[in-house]
PDB file of C-alpha atoms and ligand atoms in Angstrom:
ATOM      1  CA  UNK A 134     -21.535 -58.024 -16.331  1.00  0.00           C
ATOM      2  CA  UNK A 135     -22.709 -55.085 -14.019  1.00  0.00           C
ATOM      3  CA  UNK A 136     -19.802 -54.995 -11.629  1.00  0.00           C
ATOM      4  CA  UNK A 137     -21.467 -53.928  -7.770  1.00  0.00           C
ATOM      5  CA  UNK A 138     -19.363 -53.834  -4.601  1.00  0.00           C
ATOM      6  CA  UNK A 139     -19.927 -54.218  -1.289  1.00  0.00           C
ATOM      7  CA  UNK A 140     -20.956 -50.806  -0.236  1.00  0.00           C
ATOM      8  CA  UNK A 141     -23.272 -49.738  -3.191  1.00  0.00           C
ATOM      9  CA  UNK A 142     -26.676 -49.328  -2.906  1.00  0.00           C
ATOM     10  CA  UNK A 143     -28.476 -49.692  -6.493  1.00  0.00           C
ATOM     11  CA  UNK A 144     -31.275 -48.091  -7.512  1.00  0.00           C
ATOM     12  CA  UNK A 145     -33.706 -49.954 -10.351  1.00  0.00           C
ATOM     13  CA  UNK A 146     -36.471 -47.935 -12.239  1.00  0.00           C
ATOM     14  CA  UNK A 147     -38.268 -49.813 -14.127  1.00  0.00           C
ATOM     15  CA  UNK A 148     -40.635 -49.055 -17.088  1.00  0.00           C
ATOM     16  CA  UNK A 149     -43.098 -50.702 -19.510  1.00  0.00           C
ATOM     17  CA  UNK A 150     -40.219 -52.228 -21.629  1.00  0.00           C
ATOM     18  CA  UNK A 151     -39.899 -54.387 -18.581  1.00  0.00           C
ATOM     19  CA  UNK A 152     -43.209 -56.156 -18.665  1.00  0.00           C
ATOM     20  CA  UNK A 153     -43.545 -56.064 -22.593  1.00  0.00           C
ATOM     21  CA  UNK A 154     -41.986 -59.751 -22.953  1.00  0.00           C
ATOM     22  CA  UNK A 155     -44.612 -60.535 -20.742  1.00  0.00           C
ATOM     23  CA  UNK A 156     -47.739 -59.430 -22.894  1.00  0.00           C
ATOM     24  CA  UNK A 157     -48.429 -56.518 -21.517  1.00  0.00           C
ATOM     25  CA  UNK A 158     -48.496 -53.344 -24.355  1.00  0.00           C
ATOM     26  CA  UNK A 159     -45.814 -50.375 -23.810  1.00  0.00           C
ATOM     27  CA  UNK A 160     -47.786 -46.714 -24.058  1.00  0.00           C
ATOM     28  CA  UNK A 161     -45.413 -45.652 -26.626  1.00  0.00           C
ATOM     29  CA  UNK A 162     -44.004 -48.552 -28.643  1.00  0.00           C
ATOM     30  CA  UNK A 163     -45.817 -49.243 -31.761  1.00  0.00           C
ATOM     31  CA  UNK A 164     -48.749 -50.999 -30.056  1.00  0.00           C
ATOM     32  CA  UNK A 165     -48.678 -48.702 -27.298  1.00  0.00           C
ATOM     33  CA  UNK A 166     -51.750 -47.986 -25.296  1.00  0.00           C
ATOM     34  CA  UNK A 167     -50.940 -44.310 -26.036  1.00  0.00           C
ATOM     35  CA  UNK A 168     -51.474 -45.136 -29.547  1.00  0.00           C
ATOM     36  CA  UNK A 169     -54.930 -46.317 -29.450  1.00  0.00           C
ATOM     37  CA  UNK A 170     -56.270 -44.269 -26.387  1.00  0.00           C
ATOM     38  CA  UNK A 171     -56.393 -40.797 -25.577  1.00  0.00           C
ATOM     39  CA  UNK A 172     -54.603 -39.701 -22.332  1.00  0.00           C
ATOM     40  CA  UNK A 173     -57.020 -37.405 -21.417  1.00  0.00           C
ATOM     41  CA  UNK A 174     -59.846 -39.711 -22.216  1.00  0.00           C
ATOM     42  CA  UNK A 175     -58.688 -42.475 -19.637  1.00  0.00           C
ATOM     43  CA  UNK A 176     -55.849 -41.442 -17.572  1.00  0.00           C
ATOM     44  CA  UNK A 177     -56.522 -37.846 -15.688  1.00  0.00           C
ATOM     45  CA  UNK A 178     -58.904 -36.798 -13.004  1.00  0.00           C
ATOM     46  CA  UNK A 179     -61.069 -34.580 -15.647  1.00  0.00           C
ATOM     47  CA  UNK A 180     -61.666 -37.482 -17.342  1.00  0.00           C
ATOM     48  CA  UNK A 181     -62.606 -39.526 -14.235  1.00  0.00           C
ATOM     49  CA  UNK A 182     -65.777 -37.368 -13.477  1.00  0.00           C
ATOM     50  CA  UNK A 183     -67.067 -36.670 -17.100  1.00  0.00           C
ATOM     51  CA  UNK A 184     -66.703 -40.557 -17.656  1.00  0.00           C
ATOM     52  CA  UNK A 185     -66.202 -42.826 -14.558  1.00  0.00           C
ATOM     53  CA  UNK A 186     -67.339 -45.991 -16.945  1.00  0.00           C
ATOM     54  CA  UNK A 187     -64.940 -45.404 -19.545  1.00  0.00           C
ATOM     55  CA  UNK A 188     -62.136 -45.407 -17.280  1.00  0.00           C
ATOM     56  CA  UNK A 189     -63.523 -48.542 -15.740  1.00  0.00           C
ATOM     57  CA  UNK A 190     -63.775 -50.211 -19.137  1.00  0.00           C
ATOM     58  CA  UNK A 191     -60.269 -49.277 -19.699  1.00  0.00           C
ATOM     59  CA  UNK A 192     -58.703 -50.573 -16.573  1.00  0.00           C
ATOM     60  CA  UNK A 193     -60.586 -53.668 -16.782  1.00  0.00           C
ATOM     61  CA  UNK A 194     -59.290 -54.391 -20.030  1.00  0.00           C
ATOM     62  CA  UNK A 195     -56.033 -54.062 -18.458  1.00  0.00           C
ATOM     63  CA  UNK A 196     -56.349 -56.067 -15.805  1.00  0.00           C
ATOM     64  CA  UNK A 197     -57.620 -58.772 -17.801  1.00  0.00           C
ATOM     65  CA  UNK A 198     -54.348 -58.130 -19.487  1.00  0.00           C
ATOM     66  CA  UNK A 199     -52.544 -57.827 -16.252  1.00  0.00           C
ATOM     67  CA  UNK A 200     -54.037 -61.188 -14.829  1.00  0.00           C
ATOM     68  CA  UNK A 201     -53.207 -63.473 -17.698  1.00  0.00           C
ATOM     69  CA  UNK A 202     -49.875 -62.099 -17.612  1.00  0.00           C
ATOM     70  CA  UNK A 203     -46.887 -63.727 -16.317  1.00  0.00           C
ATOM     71  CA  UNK A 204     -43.249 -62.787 -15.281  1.00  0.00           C
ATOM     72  CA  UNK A 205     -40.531 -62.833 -17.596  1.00  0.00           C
ATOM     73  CA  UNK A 206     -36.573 -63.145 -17.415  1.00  0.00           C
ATOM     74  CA  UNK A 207     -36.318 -59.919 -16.767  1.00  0.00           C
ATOM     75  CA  UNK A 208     -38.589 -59.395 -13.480  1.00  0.00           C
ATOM     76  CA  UNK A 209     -36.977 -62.460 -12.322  1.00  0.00           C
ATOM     77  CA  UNK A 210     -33.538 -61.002 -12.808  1.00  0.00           C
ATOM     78  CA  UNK A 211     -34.290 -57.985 -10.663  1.00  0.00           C
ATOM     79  CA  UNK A 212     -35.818 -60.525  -8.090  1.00  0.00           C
ATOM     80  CA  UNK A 213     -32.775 -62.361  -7.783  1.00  0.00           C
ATOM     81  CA  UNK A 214     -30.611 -58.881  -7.602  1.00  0.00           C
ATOM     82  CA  UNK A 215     -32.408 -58.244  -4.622  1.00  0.00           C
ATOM     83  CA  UNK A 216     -32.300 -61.108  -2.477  1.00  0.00           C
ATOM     84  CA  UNK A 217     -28.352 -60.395  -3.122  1.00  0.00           C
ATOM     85  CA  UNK A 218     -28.094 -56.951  -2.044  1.00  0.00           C
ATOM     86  CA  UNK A 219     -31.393 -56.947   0.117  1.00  0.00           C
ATOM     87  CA  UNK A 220     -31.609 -53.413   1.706  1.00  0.00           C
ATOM     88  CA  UNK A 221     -28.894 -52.353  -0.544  1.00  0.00           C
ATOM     89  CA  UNK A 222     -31.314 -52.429  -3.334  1.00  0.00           C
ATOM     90  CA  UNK A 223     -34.284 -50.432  -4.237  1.00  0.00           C
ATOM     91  CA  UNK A 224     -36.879 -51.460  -6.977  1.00  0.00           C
ATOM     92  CA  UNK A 225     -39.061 -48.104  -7.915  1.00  0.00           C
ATOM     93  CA  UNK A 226     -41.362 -49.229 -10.767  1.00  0.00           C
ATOM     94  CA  UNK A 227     -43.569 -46.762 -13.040  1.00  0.00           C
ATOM     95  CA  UNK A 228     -45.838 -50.453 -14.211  1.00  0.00           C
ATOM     96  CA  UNK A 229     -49.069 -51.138 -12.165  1.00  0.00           C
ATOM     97  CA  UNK A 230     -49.096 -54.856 -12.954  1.00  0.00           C
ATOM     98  CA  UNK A 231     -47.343 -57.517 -10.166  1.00  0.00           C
ATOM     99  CA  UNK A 232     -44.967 -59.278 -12.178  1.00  0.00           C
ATOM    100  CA  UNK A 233     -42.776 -57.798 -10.193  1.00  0.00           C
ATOM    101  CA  UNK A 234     -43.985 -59.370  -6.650  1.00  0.00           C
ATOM    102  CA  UNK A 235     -44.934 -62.921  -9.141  1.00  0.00           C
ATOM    103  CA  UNK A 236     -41.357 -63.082  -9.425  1.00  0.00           C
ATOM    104  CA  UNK A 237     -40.100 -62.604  -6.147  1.00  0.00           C
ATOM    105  CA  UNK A 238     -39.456 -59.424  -5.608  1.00  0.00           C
ATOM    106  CA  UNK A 239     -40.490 -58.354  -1.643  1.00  0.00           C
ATOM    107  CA  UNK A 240     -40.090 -54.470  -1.977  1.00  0.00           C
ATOM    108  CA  UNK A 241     -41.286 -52.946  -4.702  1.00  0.00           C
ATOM    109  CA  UNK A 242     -42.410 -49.279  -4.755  1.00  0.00           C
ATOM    110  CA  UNK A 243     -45.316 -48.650  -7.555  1.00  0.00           C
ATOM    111  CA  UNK A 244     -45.113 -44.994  -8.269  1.00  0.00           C
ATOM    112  CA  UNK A 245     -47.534 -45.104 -10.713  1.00  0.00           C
ATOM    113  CA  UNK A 246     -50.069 -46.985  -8.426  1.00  0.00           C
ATOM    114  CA  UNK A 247     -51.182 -50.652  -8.822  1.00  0.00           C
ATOM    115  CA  UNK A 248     -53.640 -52.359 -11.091  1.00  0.00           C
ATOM    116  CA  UNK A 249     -55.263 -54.348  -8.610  1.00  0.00           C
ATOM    117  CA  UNK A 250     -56.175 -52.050  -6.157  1.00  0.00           C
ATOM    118  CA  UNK A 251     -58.694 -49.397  -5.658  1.00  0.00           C
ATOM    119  CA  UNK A 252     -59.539 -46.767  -3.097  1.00  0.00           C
ATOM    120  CA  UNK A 253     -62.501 -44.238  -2.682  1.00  0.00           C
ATOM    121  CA  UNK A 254     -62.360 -41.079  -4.435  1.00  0.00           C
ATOM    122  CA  UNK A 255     -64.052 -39.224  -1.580  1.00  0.00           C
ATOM    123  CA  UNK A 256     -62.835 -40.703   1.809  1.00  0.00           C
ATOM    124  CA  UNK A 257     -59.452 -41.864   3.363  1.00  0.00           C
ATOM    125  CA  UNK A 258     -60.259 -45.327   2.936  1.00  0.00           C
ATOM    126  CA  UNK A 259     -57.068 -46.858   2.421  1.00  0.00           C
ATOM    127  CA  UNK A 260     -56.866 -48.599  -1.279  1.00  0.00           C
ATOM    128  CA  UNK A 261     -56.904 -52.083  -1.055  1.00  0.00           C
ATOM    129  CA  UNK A 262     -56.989 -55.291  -3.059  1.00  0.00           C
ATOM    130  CA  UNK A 263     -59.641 -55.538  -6.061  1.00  0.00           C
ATOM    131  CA  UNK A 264     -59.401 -58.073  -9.053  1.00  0.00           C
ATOM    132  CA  UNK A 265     -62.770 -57.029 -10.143  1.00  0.00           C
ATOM    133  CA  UNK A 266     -64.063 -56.474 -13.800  1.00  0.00           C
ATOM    134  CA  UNK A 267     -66.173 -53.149 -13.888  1.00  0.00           C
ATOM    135  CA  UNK A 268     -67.030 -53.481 -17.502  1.00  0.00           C
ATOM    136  CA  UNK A 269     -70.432 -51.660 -18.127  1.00  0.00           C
ATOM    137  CA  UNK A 270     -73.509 -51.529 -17.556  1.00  0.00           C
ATOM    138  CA  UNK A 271     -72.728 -53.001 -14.675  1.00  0.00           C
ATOM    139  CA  UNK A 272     -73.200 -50.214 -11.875  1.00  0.00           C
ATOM    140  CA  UNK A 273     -70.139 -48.412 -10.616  1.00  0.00           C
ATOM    141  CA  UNK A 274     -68.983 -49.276  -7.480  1.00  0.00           C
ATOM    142  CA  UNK A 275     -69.480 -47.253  -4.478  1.00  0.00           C
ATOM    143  CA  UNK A 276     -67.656 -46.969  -0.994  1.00  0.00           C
ATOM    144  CA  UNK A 277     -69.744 -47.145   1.916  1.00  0.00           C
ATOM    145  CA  UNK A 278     -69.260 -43.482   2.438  1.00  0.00           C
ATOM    146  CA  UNK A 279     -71.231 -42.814  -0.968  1.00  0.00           C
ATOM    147  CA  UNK A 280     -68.231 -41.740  -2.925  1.00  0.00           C
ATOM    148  CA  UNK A 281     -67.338 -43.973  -6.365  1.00  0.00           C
ATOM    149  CA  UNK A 282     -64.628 -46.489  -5.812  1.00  0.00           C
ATOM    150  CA  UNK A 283     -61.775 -45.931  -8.244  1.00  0.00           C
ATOM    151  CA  UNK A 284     -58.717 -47.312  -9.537  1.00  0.00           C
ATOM    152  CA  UNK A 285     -55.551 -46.955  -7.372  1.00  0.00           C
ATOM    153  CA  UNK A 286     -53.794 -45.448 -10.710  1.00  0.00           C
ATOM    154  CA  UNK A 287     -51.279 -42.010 -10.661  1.00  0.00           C
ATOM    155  CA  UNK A 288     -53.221 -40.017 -13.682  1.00  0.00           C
ATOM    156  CA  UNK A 289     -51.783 -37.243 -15.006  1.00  0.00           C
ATOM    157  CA  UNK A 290     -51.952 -34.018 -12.655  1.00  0.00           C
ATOM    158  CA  UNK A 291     -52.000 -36.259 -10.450  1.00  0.00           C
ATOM    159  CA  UNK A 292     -48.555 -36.901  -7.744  1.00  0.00           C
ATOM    160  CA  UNK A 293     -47.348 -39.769  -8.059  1.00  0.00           C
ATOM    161  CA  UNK A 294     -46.670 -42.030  -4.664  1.00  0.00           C
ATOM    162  CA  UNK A 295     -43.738 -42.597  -2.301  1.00  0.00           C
ATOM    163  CA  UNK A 296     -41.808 -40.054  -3.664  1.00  0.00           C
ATOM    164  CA  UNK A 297     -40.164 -39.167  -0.081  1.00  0.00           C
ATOM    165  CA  UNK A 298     -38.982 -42.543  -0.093  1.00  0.00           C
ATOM    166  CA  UNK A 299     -37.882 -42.566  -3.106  1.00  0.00           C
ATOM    167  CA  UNK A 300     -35.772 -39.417  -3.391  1.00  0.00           C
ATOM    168  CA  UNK A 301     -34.502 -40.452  -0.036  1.00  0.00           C
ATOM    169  CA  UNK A 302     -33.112 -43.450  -1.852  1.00  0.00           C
ATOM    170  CA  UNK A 303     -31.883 -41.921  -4.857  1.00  0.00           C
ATOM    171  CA  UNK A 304     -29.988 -39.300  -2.558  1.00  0.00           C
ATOM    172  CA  UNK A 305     -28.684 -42.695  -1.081  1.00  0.00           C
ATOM    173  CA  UNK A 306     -27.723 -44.424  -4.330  1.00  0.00           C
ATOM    174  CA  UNK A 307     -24.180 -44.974  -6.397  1.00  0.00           C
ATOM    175  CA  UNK A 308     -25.608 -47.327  -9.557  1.00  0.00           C
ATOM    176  CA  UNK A 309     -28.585 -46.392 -11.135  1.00  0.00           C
ATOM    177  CA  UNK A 310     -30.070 -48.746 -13.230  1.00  0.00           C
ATOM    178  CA  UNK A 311     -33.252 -47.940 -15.461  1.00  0.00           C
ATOM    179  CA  UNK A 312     -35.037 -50.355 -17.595  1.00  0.00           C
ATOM    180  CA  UNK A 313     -37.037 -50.358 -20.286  1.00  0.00           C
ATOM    181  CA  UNK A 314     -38.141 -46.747 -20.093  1.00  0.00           C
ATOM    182  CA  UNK A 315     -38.685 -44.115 -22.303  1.00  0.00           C
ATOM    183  CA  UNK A 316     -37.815 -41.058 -20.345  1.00  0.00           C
ATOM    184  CA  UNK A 317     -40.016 -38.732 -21.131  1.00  0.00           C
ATOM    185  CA  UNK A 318     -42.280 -38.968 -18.025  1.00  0.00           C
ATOM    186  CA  UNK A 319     -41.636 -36.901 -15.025  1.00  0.00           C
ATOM    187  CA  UNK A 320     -40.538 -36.524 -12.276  1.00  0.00           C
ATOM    188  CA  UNK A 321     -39.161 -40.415 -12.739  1.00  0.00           C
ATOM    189  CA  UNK A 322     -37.566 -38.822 -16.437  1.00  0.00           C
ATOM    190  CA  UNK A 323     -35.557 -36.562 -14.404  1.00  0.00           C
ATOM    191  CA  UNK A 324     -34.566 -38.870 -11.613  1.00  0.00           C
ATOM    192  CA  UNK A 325     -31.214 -39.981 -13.352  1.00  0.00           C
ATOM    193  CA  UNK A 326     -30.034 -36.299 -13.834  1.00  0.00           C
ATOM    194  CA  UNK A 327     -30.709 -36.196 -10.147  1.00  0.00           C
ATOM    195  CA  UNK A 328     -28.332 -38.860  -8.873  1.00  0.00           C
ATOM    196  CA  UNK A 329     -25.817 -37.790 -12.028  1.00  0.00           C
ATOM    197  CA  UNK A 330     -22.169 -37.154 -11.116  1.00  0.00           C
ATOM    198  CA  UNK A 331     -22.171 -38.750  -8.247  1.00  0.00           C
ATOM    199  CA  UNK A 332     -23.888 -42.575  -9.436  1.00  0.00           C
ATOM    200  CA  UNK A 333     -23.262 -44.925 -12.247  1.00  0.00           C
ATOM    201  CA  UNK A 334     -26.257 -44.534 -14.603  1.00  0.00           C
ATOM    202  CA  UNK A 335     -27.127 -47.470 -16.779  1.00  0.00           C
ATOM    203  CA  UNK A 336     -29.971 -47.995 -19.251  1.00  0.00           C
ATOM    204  CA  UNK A 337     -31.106 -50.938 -20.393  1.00  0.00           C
ATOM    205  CA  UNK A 338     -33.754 -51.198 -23.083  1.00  0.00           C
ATOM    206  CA  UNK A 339     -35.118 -51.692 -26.730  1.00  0.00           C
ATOM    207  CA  UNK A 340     -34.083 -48.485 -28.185  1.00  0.00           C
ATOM    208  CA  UNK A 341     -32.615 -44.969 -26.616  1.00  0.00           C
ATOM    209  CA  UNK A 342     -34.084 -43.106 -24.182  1.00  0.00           C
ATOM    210  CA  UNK A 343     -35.784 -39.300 -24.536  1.00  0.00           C
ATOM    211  CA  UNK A 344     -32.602 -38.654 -22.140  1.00  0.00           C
ATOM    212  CA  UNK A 345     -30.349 -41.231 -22.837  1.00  0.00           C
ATOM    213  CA  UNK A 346     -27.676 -38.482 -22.911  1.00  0.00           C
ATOM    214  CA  UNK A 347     -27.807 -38.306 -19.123  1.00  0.00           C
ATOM    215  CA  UNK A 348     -26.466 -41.740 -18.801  1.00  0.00           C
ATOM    216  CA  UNK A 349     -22.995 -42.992 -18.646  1.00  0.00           C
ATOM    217  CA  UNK A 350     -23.711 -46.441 -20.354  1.00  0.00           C
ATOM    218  CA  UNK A 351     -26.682 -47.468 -22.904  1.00  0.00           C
ATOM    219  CA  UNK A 352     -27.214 -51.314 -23.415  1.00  0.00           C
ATOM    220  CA  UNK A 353     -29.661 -51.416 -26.269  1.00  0.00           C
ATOM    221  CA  UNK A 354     -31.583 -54.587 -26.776  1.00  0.00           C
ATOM    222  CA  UNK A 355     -34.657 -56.891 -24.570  1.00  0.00           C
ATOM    223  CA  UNK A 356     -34.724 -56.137 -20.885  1.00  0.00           C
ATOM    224  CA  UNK A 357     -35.275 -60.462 -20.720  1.00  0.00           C
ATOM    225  CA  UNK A 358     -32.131 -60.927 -22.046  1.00  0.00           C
ATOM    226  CA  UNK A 359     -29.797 -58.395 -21.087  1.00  0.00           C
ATOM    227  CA  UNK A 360     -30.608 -58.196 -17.558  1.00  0.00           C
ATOM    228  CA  UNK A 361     -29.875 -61.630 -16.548  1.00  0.00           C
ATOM    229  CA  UNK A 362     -26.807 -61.555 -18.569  1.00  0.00           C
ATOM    230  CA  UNK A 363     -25.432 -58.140 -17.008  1.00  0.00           C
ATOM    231  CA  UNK A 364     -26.651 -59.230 -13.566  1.00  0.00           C
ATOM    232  CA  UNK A 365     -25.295 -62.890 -13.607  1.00  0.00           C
ATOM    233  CA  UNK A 366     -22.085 -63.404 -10.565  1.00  0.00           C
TER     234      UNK A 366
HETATM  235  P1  OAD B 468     -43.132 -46.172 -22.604  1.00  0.00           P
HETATM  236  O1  OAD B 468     -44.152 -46.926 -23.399  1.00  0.00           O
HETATM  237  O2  OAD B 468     -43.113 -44.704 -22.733  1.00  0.00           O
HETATM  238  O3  OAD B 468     -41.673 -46.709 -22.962  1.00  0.00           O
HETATM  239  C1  OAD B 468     -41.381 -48.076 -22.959  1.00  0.00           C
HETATM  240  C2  OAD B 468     -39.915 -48.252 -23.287  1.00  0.00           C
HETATM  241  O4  OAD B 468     -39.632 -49.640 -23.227  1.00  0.00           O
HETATM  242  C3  OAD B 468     -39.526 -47.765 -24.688  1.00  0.00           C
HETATM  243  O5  OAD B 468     -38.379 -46.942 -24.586  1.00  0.00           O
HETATM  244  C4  OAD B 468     -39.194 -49.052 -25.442  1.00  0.00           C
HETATM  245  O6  OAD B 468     -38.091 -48.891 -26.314  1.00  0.00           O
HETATM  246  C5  OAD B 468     -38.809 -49.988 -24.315  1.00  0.00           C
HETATM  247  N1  OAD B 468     -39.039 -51.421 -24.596  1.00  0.00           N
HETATM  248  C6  OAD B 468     -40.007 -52.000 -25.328  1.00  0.00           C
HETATM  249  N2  OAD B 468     -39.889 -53.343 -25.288  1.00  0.00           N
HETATM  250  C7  OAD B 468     -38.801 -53.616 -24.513  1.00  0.00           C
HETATM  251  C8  OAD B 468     -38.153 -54.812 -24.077  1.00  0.00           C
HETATM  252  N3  OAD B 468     -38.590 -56.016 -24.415  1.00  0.00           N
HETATM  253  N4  OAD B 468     -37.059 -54.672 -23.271  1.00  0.00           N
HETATM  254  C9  OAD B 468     -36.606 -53.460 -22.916  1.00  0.00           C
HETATM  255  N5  OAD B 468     -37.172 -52.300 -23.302  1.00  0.00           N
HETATM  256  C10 OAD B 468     -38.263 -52.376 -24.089  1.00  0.00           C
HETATM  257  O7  OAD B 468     -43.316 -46.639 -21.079  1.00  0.00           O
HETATM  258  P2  OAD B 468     -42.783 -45.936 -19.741  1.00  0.00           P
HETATM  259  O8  OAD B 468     -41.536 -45.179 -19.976  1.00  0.00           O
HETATM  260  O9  OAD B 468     -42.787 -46.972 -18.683  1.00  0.00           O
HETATM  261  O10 OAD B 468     -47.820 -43.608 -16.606  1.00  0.00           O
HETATM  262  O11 OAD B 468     -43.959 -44.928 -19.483  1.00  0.00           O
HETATM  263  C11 OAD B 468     -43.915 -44.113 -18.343  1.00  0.00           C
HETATM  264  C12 OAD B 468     -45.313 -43.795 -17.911  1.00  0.00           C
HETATM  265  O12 OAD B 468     -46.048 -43.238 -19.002  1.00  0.00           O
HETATM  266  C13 OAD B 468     -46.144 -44.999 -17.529  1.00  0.00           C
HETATM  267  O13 OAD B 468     -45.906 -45.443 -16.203  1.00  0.00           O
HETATM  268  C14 OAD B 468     -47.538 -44.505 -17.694  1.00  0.00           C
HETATM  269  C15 OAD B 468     -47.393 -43.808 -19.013  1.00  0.00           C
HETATM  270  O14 OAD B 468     -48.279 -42.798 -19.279  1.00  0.00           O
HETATM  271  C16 OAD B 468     -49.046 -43.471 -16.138  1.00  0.00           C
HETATM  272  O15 OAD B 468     -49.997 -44.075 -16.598  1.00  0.00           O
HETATM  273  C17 OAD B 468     -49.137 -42.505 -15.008  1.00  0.00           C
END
């Protein structure tokens, strides 16, 4: 059991190991999206203007993923942890699916952008909610300002969102908790050697992290059934 006191605040990243009880494929693990697609094909702005239907093919095959998906014991866990702490609690999460918000959770910050929502790659349209299928030859979608309506996805190159917020609440933190993450990612990699010294640093996950040396306890094994176990009163 993961012993928190009155004044802590906790701090939760979570990774794809989190949602992979669920259904939904890691990018490294041994079905990993990563394994079968090329980053650079599918996941970075250069790729988004030589091929704008590829990446819609791709992200509609993951939302079709995404939407038959459902939370597991370990989104519900995390859930639970926060209506406990409330503010005290901050849930930072590198997935784009929203098992997370399926299982209760209120305040979740997706730093890696969400699945089901799109924005305009031209305007300041702000990105909002989209469930749709692009597959081709459909015709891409446009914003009203002419520009191509994309997913609402951090690619690589690309900065990934909230971090203010969220280094404001790692500056604020005394556990750190990550979960299901393999750690080689940045900035979120690096975010535990930020807080180090001065937090508790936990991982929980299948197998040890890129920088699993950075934390002060390892609990190796399914994010579904360690975290409600370690987070049970
Ligand atoms: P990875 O696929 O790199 O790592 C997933 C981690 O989850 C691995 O360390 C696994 O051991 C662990 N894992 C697998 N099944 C698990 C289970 N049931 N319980 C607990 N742990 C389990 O995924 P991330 O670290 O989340 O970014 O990847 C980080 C970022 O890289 C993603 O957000 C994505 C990707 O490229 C973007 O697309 C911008």
């Amino acid at each position: 059991m993961l012993t928190i006191s009155p004044s802590d605040r906790v701090f939760v990243l979570a990774g794809a190991g989190v949602s992979a009880e669920s259904g939904i494929p890691t990018f490294r693990g041994v079905n990993g999206l990563w394994r079968n697609y090329r980053i650079e094909e599918v996941a970075s702005p250069h790729a988004w203007n030589r091929d704008p239907r590829l990446i819609w093919e791709f992200y509609s095959m993951r939302r079709r993923v995404a939407a038959a998906a459902k939370p597991n014991p370990a989104h519900f866990a995390l859930a639970k942890l926060e209506q406990t702490l409330g503010e005290r609690m901050f849930l930072c999460t590198q997935n784009v699916d929203n098992l997370h918000e399926q299982a209760g959770s209120k305040n979740v910050i997706h730093m890696h952008g969400e699945l089901f929502k799109s924005r305009c790659d031209r305007c300041n349209l702000p990105p909002f909610r989209d469930t749709n299928i692009y597959d081709p030859p459909a015709e891409l979608p446009r914003c009203d300002c002419g520009g191509r309506i994309r997913p609402h996805i951090c690619w690589f190159g690309e900065v990934p969102f909230d971090l203010d917020r969220i280094f404001h609440a790692l500056d604020e933190c005394t556990v750190f908790m990550a979960v299901g993450t393999s750690g080689v990612v940045e900035p979120a990699a690096s975010f535990v050697a930020h807080v180090g010294g001065r937090a508790r640093t936990i991982y929980i996950g299948a197998e040890e992290p890129a920088n699993a040396s950075a934390f002060t306890g390892c609990h190796l094994g399914k994010a579904g059934e360690i975290l409600p176990r370690l987070l049970s009163e």
